[in-house]
Structures are given as structure tokens and as C-alpha cells.
Amino acid sequence: DTEVTQTPKHLVMGMTNKKSLKCEQHMGHRAMYWYKQKAKKPPELMFVYSYEKLSINESVPSRFSPECPNSSLLNLHLHALQPEDSALYLCASSQGEGWESYTFGSGTRLTVV
Amino acid sequence: AQKVTQAQTEISVVEKEDVTLDCVYETRDTTYYLFWYKQPPSGELVFLIRRNSFDEQNEISGRYSWNFQKSTSSFNFTITASQVVDSAVYFCALTTTSGTYKYIFGTGTRLKVLA
């Protein structure tokens, strides 16, 4: 299995809702990432988990809460989002941090209304 | 400062034409890694190539080739005999040994290959 699977593919949520994005990989990768991508922009790093521990938080607002329950799974919990948070949320994984290539999922297209 | 510049925002070519996507990078580190990723309309970024700073050999993979030149801080990507399936956004990225190995992405080049 050489894929990163993200669910759901599309999500529409209100500003008072609580929802979660899910990411799964079974490649034995030890680093997992959340990126946010706005239209016509490059991906922006949000969080990095290395060996199931949060190693990088790019000063992301607390309305985004990451979780890594095990080495294969990464969640992003969303609460009280703003319309400007609407974006493509990409999950990625790599063997470890650093210079390796990433395997990306196809993303969750989030719309906040 | 570390930076990746992809000056070409959008390129349109007719199928079977060759096209080169430019990437210029800035870093003071002596050890660094350069990448190209392809993002088709489906959304996922697909890894194409990684080069480290000590390996200036050019690489060819099928219709794809890469020209790494440290003297000009460039890592350009050429598609030969382009096809409609090559239509995508292409990102060049840099990571270095200083700090936390985070990717620094260029702004991307949107390639449209017309039939």
C-alpha cells in the first residue's frame, strides 16, 4: 500500500460546528504532516508529527487541533472555524523528517459557511 | 534567507511541444535538497524527483528531465513531447539541514497542454 488516504473528500461546515479530518497511511512512515492550501497558492505547513509526537506547530490557531492516535493515523479536529479557513487540507507522510520525499493524500476540500 | 522562485505563473503549450519549467532557489546552506512535485486537478501532490546539493548530475526519466546547476542556483524541469495528461501545477521545493527540514515551496507553475 503506497497511498495516503484522506476522508472526507469534501466537507461543508458551519462556523459553530465541530468536525474532524482523517488521514491514514500504511507505509510504515514515521512522520506525518498537515498542510493547508488556498487556491492558486503553494501548500502551507501546519503541523508535523514525528514518531507520533507533535514536533512542529506553525503557530496554527487553536481552532485547529491535531491528533496522532497511532503511527498510521492522523486527525485534524476543527472547531469554530472562520470562512477564511476554507481551503484544501492535505495530509502527507514520509519515512522520517528531513530530506525524504513526501507521499500526499488527495486532500479534503473544506468550505466554512 | 531561503527562497524558491518559480517565475512562470502559467504556461500553455500545444501537445508534443517541449516545455521547460524554471526553478531558482536561494540558500546559504551547503547541504540542501531540491524537489519537484506535480499537482493534477485531483489535488494530491505527486513526487517527481529529489536532488541533493552534492549531486549535480542531470537526470532523465522518460519524457522528463531535470537540469541542476549550482552555479546559477537553478533546478529546471523539462517535459519533452508534452501530453494533455501533463497538465497540472508543478511545484519546486527546497529543504535544508538548518532548522527543521521544512519544505520551502515555490509558488508553482500551472502548465496547460492543449490538444
PDB file of C-alpha atoms in Angstrom:
ATOM      1  CA  ASP A   1       0.000   0.000   0.000  1.00  0.00           C
ATOM      2  CA  THR A   2       1.683   3.208  -1.164  1.00  0.00           C
ATOM      3  CA  GLU A   3      -1.145   5.610  -0.511  1.00  0.00           C
ATOM      4  CA  VAL A   4      -2.195   8.248   1.930  1.00  0.00           C
ATOM      5  CA  THR A   5      -5.964   8.155   2.334  1.00  0.00           C
ATOM      6  CA  GLN A   6      -7.879  11.217   3.448  1.00  0.00           C
ATOM      7  CA  THR A   7     -11.522  11.400   4.439  1.00  0.00           C
ATOM      8  CA  PRO A   8     -13.834  13.055   3.772  1.00  0.00           C
ATOM      9  CA  LYS A   9     -13.008  14.347   0.304  1.00  0.00           C
ATOM     10  CA  HIS A  10     -15.347  17.302   0.710  1.00  0.00           C
ATOM     11  CA  LEU A  11     -16.708  18.966   3.841  1.00  0.00           C
ATOM     12  CA  VAL A  12     -19.046  21.887   4.344  1.00  0.00           C
ATOM     13  CA  MET A  13     -19.369  23.096   7.913  1.00  0.00           C
ATOM     14  CA  GLY A  14     -20.865  25.986   9.776  1.00  0.00           C
ATOM     15  CA  MET A  15     -18.825  28.253  11.982  1.00  0.00           C
ATOM     16  CA  THR A  16     -20.203  26.662  15.130  1.00  0.00           C
ATOM     17  CA  ASN A  17     -19.713  23.057  14.045  1.00  0.00           C
ATOM     18  CA  LYS A  18     -17.134  20.585  15.218  1.00  0.00           C
ATOM     19  CA  LYS A  19     -15.734  18.210  12.615  1.00  0.00           C
ATOM     20  CA  SER A  20     -12.654  16.078  12.074  1.00  0.00           C
ATOM     21  CA  LEU A  21     -10.465  15.274   9.105  1.00  0.00           C
ATOM     22  CA  LYS A  22      -8.851  11.883   8.949  1.00  0.00           C
ATOM     23  CA  CYS A  23      -5.633  10.707   7.330  1.00  0.00           C
ATOM     24  CA  GLU A  24      -4.291   7.168   7.151  1.00  0.00           C
ATOM     25  CA  GLN A  25      -1.157   5.552   5.781  1.00  0.00           C
ATOM     26  CA  HIS A  26       0.166   2.016   5.955  1.00  0.00           C
ATOM     27  CA  MET A  27       3.633   2.522   4.529  1.00  0.00           C
ATOM     28  CA  GLY A  28       5.364   2.470   7.901  1.00  0.00           C
ATOM     29  CA  HIS A  29       6.203   6.145   7.572  1.00  0.00           C
ATOM     30  CA  ARG A  30       7.192   7.757  10.868  1.00  0.00           C
ATOM     31  CA  ALA A  31       6.446  11.382  10.014  1.00  0.00           C
ATOM     32  CA  MET A  32       3.046  12.788   9.133  1.00  0.00           C
ATOM     33  CA  TYR A  33       2.065  16.289   8.115  1.00  0.00           C
ATOM     34  CA  TRP A  34      -0.931  18.578   7.753  1.00  0.00           C
ATOM     35  CA  TYR A  35      -0.809  21.242   5.075  1.00  0.00           C
ATOM     36  CA  LYS A  36      -3.321  23.927   4.153  1.00  0.00           C
ATOM     37  CA  GLN A  37      -3.567  25.070   0.550  1.00  0.00           C
ATOM     38  CA  LYS A  38      -5.547  28.039  -0.661  1.00  0.00           C
ATOM     39  CA  ALA A  39      -6.456  28.369  -4.326  1.00  0.00           C
ATOM     40  CA  LYS A  40      -3.512  29.153  -6.609  1.00  0.00           C
ATOM     41  CA  LYS A  41      -1.068  29.075  -3.697  1.00  0.00           C
ATOM     42  CA  PRO A  42       1.535  26.539  -2.577  1.00  0.00           C
ATOM     43  CA  PRO A  43       0.796  24.309   0.403  1.00  0.00           C
ATOM     44  CA  GLU A  44       1.488  25.837   3.817  1.00  0.00           C
ATOM     45  CA  LEU A  45       2.742  23.629   6.597  1.00  0.00           C
ATOM     46  CA  MET A  46       0.512  23.446   9.679  1.00  0.00           C
ATOM     47  CA  PHE A  47       1.718  20.555  11.821  1.00  0.00           C
ATOM     48  CA  VAL A  48       4.344  17.813  11.808  1.00  0.00           C
ATOM     49  CA  TYR A  49       4.189  14.617  13.823  1.00  0.00           C
ATOM     50  CA  SER A  50       7.335  12.567  14.180  1.00  0.00           C
ATOM     51  CA  TYR A  51       7.105   9.139  15.805  1.00  0.00           C
ATOM     52  CA  GLU A  52       3.589  10.039  16.956  1.00  0.00           C
ATOM     53  CA  LYS A  53       4.739  13.175  18.771  1.00  0.00           C
ATOM     54  CA  LEU A  54       3.953  16.706  17.674  1.00  0.00           C
ATOM     55  CA  SER A  55       7.258  18.183  16.563  1.00  0.00           C
ATOM     56  CA  ILE A  56       6.188  21.298  14.654  1.00  0.00           C
ATOM     57  CA  ASN A  57       3.214  23.601  15.099  1.00  0.00           C
ATOM     58  CA  GLU A  58       3.449  26.504  12.685  1.00  0.00           C
ATOM     59  CA  SER A  59       1.596  28.889  15.002  1.00  0.00           C
ATOM     60  CA  VAL A  60      -1.725  27.499  13.874  1.00  0.00           C
ATOM     61  CA  PRO A  61      -4.827  28.900  15.634  1.00  0.00           C
ATOM     62  CA  SER A  62      -6.207  26.693  18.383  1.00  0.00           C
ATOM     63  CA  ARG A  63      -9.415  26.122  16.433  1.00  0.00           C
ATOM     64  CA  PHE A  64      -7.316  23.515  14.590  1.00  0.00           C
ATOM     65  CA  SER A  65      -6.318  20.642  16.855  1.00  0.00           C
ATOM     66  CA  PRO A  66      -4.171  17.786  15.543  1.00  0.00           C
ATOM     67  CA  GLU A  67      -4.078  14.295  16.958  1.00  0.00           C
ATOM     68  CA  CYS A  68      -1.966  11.252  16.171  1.00  0.00           C
ATOM     69  CA  PRO A  69      -3.599   8.210  17.806  1.00  0.00           C
ATOM     70  CA  ASN A  70      -1.064   5.791  16.299  1.00  0.00           C
ATOM     71  CA  SER A  71       1.682   5.629  13.721  1.00  0.00           C
ATOM     72  CA  SER A  72      -0.763   5.117  10.851  1.00  0.00           C
ATOM     73  CA  LEU A  73      -3.412   7.659  11.686  1.00  0.00           C
ATOM     74  CA  LEU A  74      -3.543  11.435  11.831  1.00  0.00           C
ATOM     75  CA  ASN A  75      -6.586  13.514  12.638  1.00  0.00           C
ATOM     76  CA  LEU A  76      -7.306  17.209  12.437  1.00  0.00           C
ATOM     77  CA  HIS A  77     -10.107  18.382  14.704  1.00  0.00           C
ATOM     78  CA  LEU A  78     -11.896  21.527  13.633  1.00  0.00           C
ATOM     79  CA  HIS A  79     -13.960  23.807  15.851  1.00  0.00           C
ATOM     80  CA  ALA A  80     -15.346  27.323  15.453  1.00  0.00           C
ATOM     81  CA  LEU A  81     -13.731  27.852  12.074  1.00  0.00           C
ATOM     82  CA  GLN A  82     -13.945  31.035  10.063  1.00  0.00           C
ATOM     83  CA  PRO A  83     -14.843  31.384   6.375  1.00  0.00           C
ATOM     84  CA  GLU A  84     -11.202  32.224   5.625  1.00  0.00           C
ATOM     85  CA  ASP A  85     -10.288  28.724   6.792  1.00  0.00           C
ATOM     86  CA  SER A  86     -11.920  27.344   3.661  1.00  0.00           C
ATOM     87  CA  ALA A  87      -9.144  25.579   1.759  1.00  0.00           C
ATOM     88  CA  LEU A  88      -7.765  22.239   0.613  1.00  0.00           C
ATOM     89  CA  TYR A  89      -6.295  20.382   3.584  1.00  0.00           C
ATOM     90  CA  LEU A  90      -3.568  17.974   2.585  1.00  0.00           C
ATOM     91  CA  CYS A  91      -2.074  15.200   4.641  1.00  0.00           C
ATOM     92  CA  ALA A  92       1.355  13.786   3.825  1.00  0.00           C
ATOM     93  CA  SER A  93       3.748  11.233   5.215  1.00  0.00           C
ATOM     94  CA  SER A  94       7.440  10.443   4.879  1.00  0.00           C
ATOM     95  CA  GLN A  95       9.916   7.884   6.188  1.00  0.00           C
ATOM     96  CA  GLY A  96      11.127  10.471   8.655  1.00  0.00           C
ATOM     97  CA  GLU A  97      11.521  14.193   8.760  1.00  0.00           C
ATOM     98  CA  GLY A  98      14.092  15.980   6.752  1.00  0.00           C
ATOM     99  CA  TRP A  99      15.160  15.279   3.280  1.00  0.00           C
ATOM    100  CA  GLU A 100      12.833  12.478   2.256  1.00  0.00           C
ATOM    101  CA  SER A 101      10.122  12.817  -0.319  1.00  0.00           C
ATOM    102  CA  TYR A 102       6.539  13.041   0.869  1.00  0.00           C
ATOM    103  CA  THR A 103       3.544  10.976  -0.132  1.00  0.00           C
ATOM    104  CA  PHE A 104       0.493  13.206  -0.200  1.00  0.00           C
ATOM    105  CA  GLY A 105      -3.163  12.372   0.092  1.00  0.00           C
ATOM    106  CA  SER A 106      -5.669  13.899  -2.316  1.00  0.00           C
ATOM    107  CA  GLY A 107      -6.923  16.247   0.353  1.00  0.00           C
ATOM    108  CA  THR A 108     -10.159  17.400   1.937  1.00  0.00           C
ATOM    109  CA  ARG A 109     -11.816  20.407   0.328  1.00  0.00           C
ATOM    110  CA  LEU A 110     -13.250  22.321   3.268  1.00  0.00           C
ATOM    111  CA  THR A 111     -15.824  25.057   2.958  1.00  0.00           C
ATOM    112  CA  VAL A 112     -16.789  27.041   6.046  1.00  0.00           C
ATOM    113  CA  VAL A 113     -20.150  28.798   5.784  1.00  0.00           C
TER     114      VAL A 113
ATOM    115  CA  ALA B   1      17.122  33.566   3.811  1.00  0.00           C
ATOM    116  CA  GLN B   2      15.813  30.574   1.940  1.00  0.00           C
ATOM    117  CA  LYS B   3      13.569  31.023  -1.020  1.00  0.00           C
ATOM    118  CA  VAL B   4      12.306  29.254  -4.113  1.00  0.00           C
ATOM    119  CA  THR B   5      11.228  31.290  -7.127  1.00  0.00           C
ATOM    120  CA  GLN B   6       9.116  29.942  -9.945  1.00  0.00           C
ATOM    121  CA  ALA B   7       8.749  32.996 -12.129  1.00  0.00           C
ATOM    122  CA  GLN B   8       6.426  31.343 -14.659  1.00  0.00           C
ATOM    123  CA  THR B   9       2.909  31.534 -13.252  1.00  0.00           C
ATOM    124  CA  GLU B  10       1.238  29.790 -16.174  1.00  0.00           C
ATOM    125  CA  ILE B  11       2.466  28.203 -19.391  1.00  0.00           C
ATOM    126  CA  SER B  12       0.361  26.945 -22.282  1.00  0.00           C
ATOM    127  CA  VAL B  13       1.778  24.667 -24.943  1.00  0.00           C
ATOM    128  CA  VAL B  14       0.367  22.552 -27.703  1.00  0.00           C
ATOM    129  CA  GLU B  15       0.646  18.804 -27.346  1.00  0.00           C
ATOM    130  CA  LYS B  16       4.020  17.371 -28.441  1.00  0.00           C
ATOM    131  CA  GLU B  17       5.847  20.603 -27.766  1.00  0.00           C
ATOM    132  CA  ASP B  18       8.756  20.600 -25.316  1.00  0.00           C
ATOM    133  CA  VAL B  19       8.405  22.831 -22.268  1.00  0.00           C
ATOM    134  CA  THR B  20      10.814  23.896 -19.521  1.00  0.00           C
ATOM    135  CA  LEU B  21       9.691  24.943 -16.071  1.00  0.00           C
ATOM    136  CA  ASP B  22      12.146  27.162 -14.245  1.00  0.00           C
ATOM    137  CA  CYS B  23      13.099  26.990 -10.582  1.00  0.00           C
ATOM    138  CA  VAL B  24      15.607  29.282  -8.879  1.00  0.00           C
ATOM    139  CA  TYR B  25      16.492  28.795  -5.239  1.00  0.00           C
ATOM    140  CA  GLU B  26      18.326  30.687  -2.529  1.00  0.00           C
ATOM    141  CA  THR B  27      20.043  29.194   0.499  1.00  0.00           C
ATOM    142  CA  ARG B  28      23.245  29.704   2.409  1.00  0.00           C
ATOM    143  CA  ASP B  29      23.395  26.083   3.499  1.00  0.00           C
ATOM    144  CA  THR B  30      25.872  23.833   1.754  1.00  0.00           C
ATOM    145  CA  THR B  31      23.707  20.755   2.218  1.00  0.00           C
ATOM    146  CA  TYR B  32      20.221  21.003   0.822  1.00  0.00           C
ATOM    147  CA  TYR B  33      17.679  19.055  -1.181  1.00  0.00           C
ATOM    148  CA  LEU B  34      15.547  20.099  -4.098  1.00  0.00           C
ATOM    149  CA  PHE B  35      12.297  18.531  -5.189  1.00  0.00           C
ATOM    150  CA  TRP B  36       9.716  18.719  -7.931  1.00  0.00           C
ATOM    151  CA  TYR B  37       6.094  17.791  -7.280  1.00  0.00           C
ATOM    152  CA  LYS B  38       3.164  17.630  -9.693  1.00  0.00           C
ATOM    153  CA  GLN B  39      -0.347  18.580  -8.558  1.00  0.00           C
ATOM    154  CA  PRO B  40      -3.031  17.455 -11.010  1.00  0.00           C
ATOM    155  CA  PRO B  41      -6.621  18.723 -10.687  1.00  0.00           C
ATOM    156  CA  SER B  42      -7.406  15.796  -8.361  1.00  0.00           C
ATOM    157  CA  GLY B  43      -5.430  17.587  -5.654  1.00  0.00           C
ATOM    158  CA  GLU B  44      -2.679  15.304  -4.396  1.00  0.00           C
ATOM    159  CA  LEU B  45       0.909  16.328  -4.887  1.00  0.00           C
ATOM    160  CA  VAL B  46       2.909  13.655  -6.652  1.00  0.00           C
ATOM    161  CA  PHE B  47       6.632  13.375  -6.020  1.00  0.00           C
ATOM    162  CA  LEU B  48       8.724  13.535  -9.192  1.00  0.00           C
ATOM    163  CA  ILE B  49      12.359  13.920  -8.168  1.00  0.00           C
ATOM    164  CA  ARG B  50      14.751  14.778  -5.339  1.00  0.00           C
ATOM    165  CA  ARG B  51      18.282  16.080  -5.781  1.00  0.00           C
ATOM    166  CA  ASN B  52      20.848  16.779  -3.069  1.00  0.00           C
ATOM    167  CA  SER B  53      23.301  19.637  -3.261  1.00  0.00           C
ATOM    168  CA  PHE B  54      26.265  17.353  -3.858  1.00  0.00           C
ATOM    169  CA  ASP B  55      24.829  15.672  -6.892  1.00  0.00           C
ATOM    170  CA  GLU B  56      24.735  17.924  -9.929  1.00  0.00           C
ATOM    171  CA  GLN B  57      24.139  15.139 -12.386  1.00  0.00           C
ATOM    172  CA  ASN B  58      21.240  15.804 -14.657  1.00  0.00           C
ATOM    173  CA  GLU B  59      18.529  13.198 -14.681  1.00  0.00           C
ATOM    174  CA  ILE B  60      16.209  11.832 -17.313  1.00  0.00           C
ATOM    175  CA  SER B  61      13.126   9.773 -16.626  1.00  0.00           C
ATOM    176  CA  GLY B  62      11.144   9.018 -19.732  1.00  0.00           C
ATOM    177  CA  ARG B  63       9.885  12.322 -21.125  1.00  0.00           C
ATOM    178  CA  TYR B  64      11.013  14.193 -18.008  1.00  0.00           C
ATOM    179  CA  SER B  65      14.467  15.642 -17.456  1.00  0.00           C
ATOM    180  CA  TRP B  66      15.991  17.864 -14.837  1.00  0.00           C
ATOM    181  CA  ASN B  67      18.914  20.261 -15.086  1.00  0.00           C
ATOM    182  CA  PHE B  68      20.539  21.142 -11.747  1.00  0.00           C
ATOM    183  CA  GLN B  69      23.096  23.955 -11.887  1.00  0.00           C
ATOM    184  CA  LYS B  70      24.582  25.176  -8.618  1.00  0.00           C
ATOM    185  CA  SER B  71      26.398  27.993 -10.399  1.00  0.00           C
ATOM    186  CA  THR B  72      23.071  29.630 -11.236  1.00  0.00           C
ATOM    187  CA  SER B  73      21.097  28.157  -8.289  1.00  0.00           C
ATOM    188  CA  SER B  74      18.643  26.621 -10.689  1.00  0.00           C
ATOM    189  CA  PHE B  75      16.849  23.299 -10.905  1.00  0.00           C
ATOM    190  CA  ASN B  76      14.865  23.372 -14.119  1.00  0.00           C
ATOM    191  CA  PHE B  77      12.426  20.750 -15.321  1.00  0.00           C
ATOM    192  CA  THR B  78      11.824  19.880 -18.968  1.00  0.00           C
ATOM    193  CA  ILE B  79       8.980  17.849 -20.378  1.00  0.00           C
ATOM    194  CA  THR B  80       9.672  16.531 -23.857  1.00  0.00           C
ATOM    195  CA  ALA B  81       6.804  15.901 -26.259  1.00  0.00           C
ATOM    196  CA  SER B  82       4.210  17.158 -23.784  1.00  0.00           C
ATOM    197  CA  GLN B  83       0.880  15.401 -23.427  1.00  0.00           C
ATOM    198  CA  VAL B  84      -2.507  16.561 -22.187  1.00  0.00           C
ATOM    199  CA  VAL B  85      -2.015  14.419 -19.070  1.00  0.00           C
ATOM    200  CA  ASP B  86       0.942  16.631 -18.166  1.00  0.00           C
ATOM    201  CA  SER B  87      -1.487  19.479 -17.452  1.00  0.00           C
ATOM    202  CA  ALA B  88      -1.054  20.267 -13.766  1.00  0.00           C
ATOM    203  CA  VAL B  89       0.539  22.671 -11.326  1.00  0.00           C
ATOM    204  CA  TYR B  90       4.189  21.929 -10.762  1.00  0.00           C
ATOM    205  CA  PHE B  91       5.930  22.918  -7.538  1.00  0.00           C
ATOM    206  CA  CYS B  92       9.633  23.174  -6.904  1.00  0.00           C
ATOM    207  CA  ALA B  93      10.644  22.845  -3.251  1.00  0.00           C
ATOM    208  CA  LEU B  94      13.763  23.221  -1.120  1.00  0.00           C
ATOM    209  CA  THR B  95      14.719  21.775   2.225  1.00  0.00           C
ATOM    210  CA  THR B  96      17.966  22.327   4.074  1.00  0.00           C
ATOM    211  CA  THR B  97      19.910  20.956   7.004  1.00  0.00           C
ATOM    212  CA  SER B  98      19.436  24.065   9.096  1.00  0.00           C
ATOM    213  CA  GLY B  99      16.339  24.337  11.200  1.00  0.00           C
ATOM    214  CA  THR B 100      13.730  21.673  10.903  1.00  0.00           C
ATOM    215  CA  TYR B 101      13.916  20.417   7.342  1.00  0.00           C
ATOM    216  CA  LYS B 102      10.658  22.077   6.401  1.00  0.00           C
ATOM    217  CA  TYR B 103       9.848  22.285   2.743  1.00  0.00           C
ATOM    218  CA  ILE B 104      10.020  25.719   1.189  1.00  0.00           C
ATOM    219  CA  PHE B 105       7.743  25.651  -1.827  1.00  0.00           C
ATOM    220  CA  GLY B 106       7.844  27.875  -4.845  1.00  0.00           C
ATOM    221  CA  THR B 107       4.594  29.468  -5.915  1.00  0.00           C
ATOM    222  CA  GLY B 108       4.055  26.839  -8.594  1.00  0.00           C
ATOM    223  CA  THR B 109       3.745  26.892 -12.371  1.00  0.00           C
ATOM    224  CA  ARG B 110       0.438  25.936 -13.958  1.00  0.00           C
ATOM    225  CA  LEU B 111       1.060  24.008 -17.166  1.00  0.00           C
ATOM    226  CA  LYS B 112      -1.728  23.664 -19.710  1.00  0.00           C
ATOM    227  CA  VAL B 113      -1.133  21.275 -22.565  1.00  0.00           C
ATOM    228  CA  LEU B 114      -3.635  21.795 -25.344  1.00  0.00           C
ATOM    229  CA  ALA B 115      -4.676  19.001 -27.673  1.00  0.00           C
TER     230      ALA B 115
END
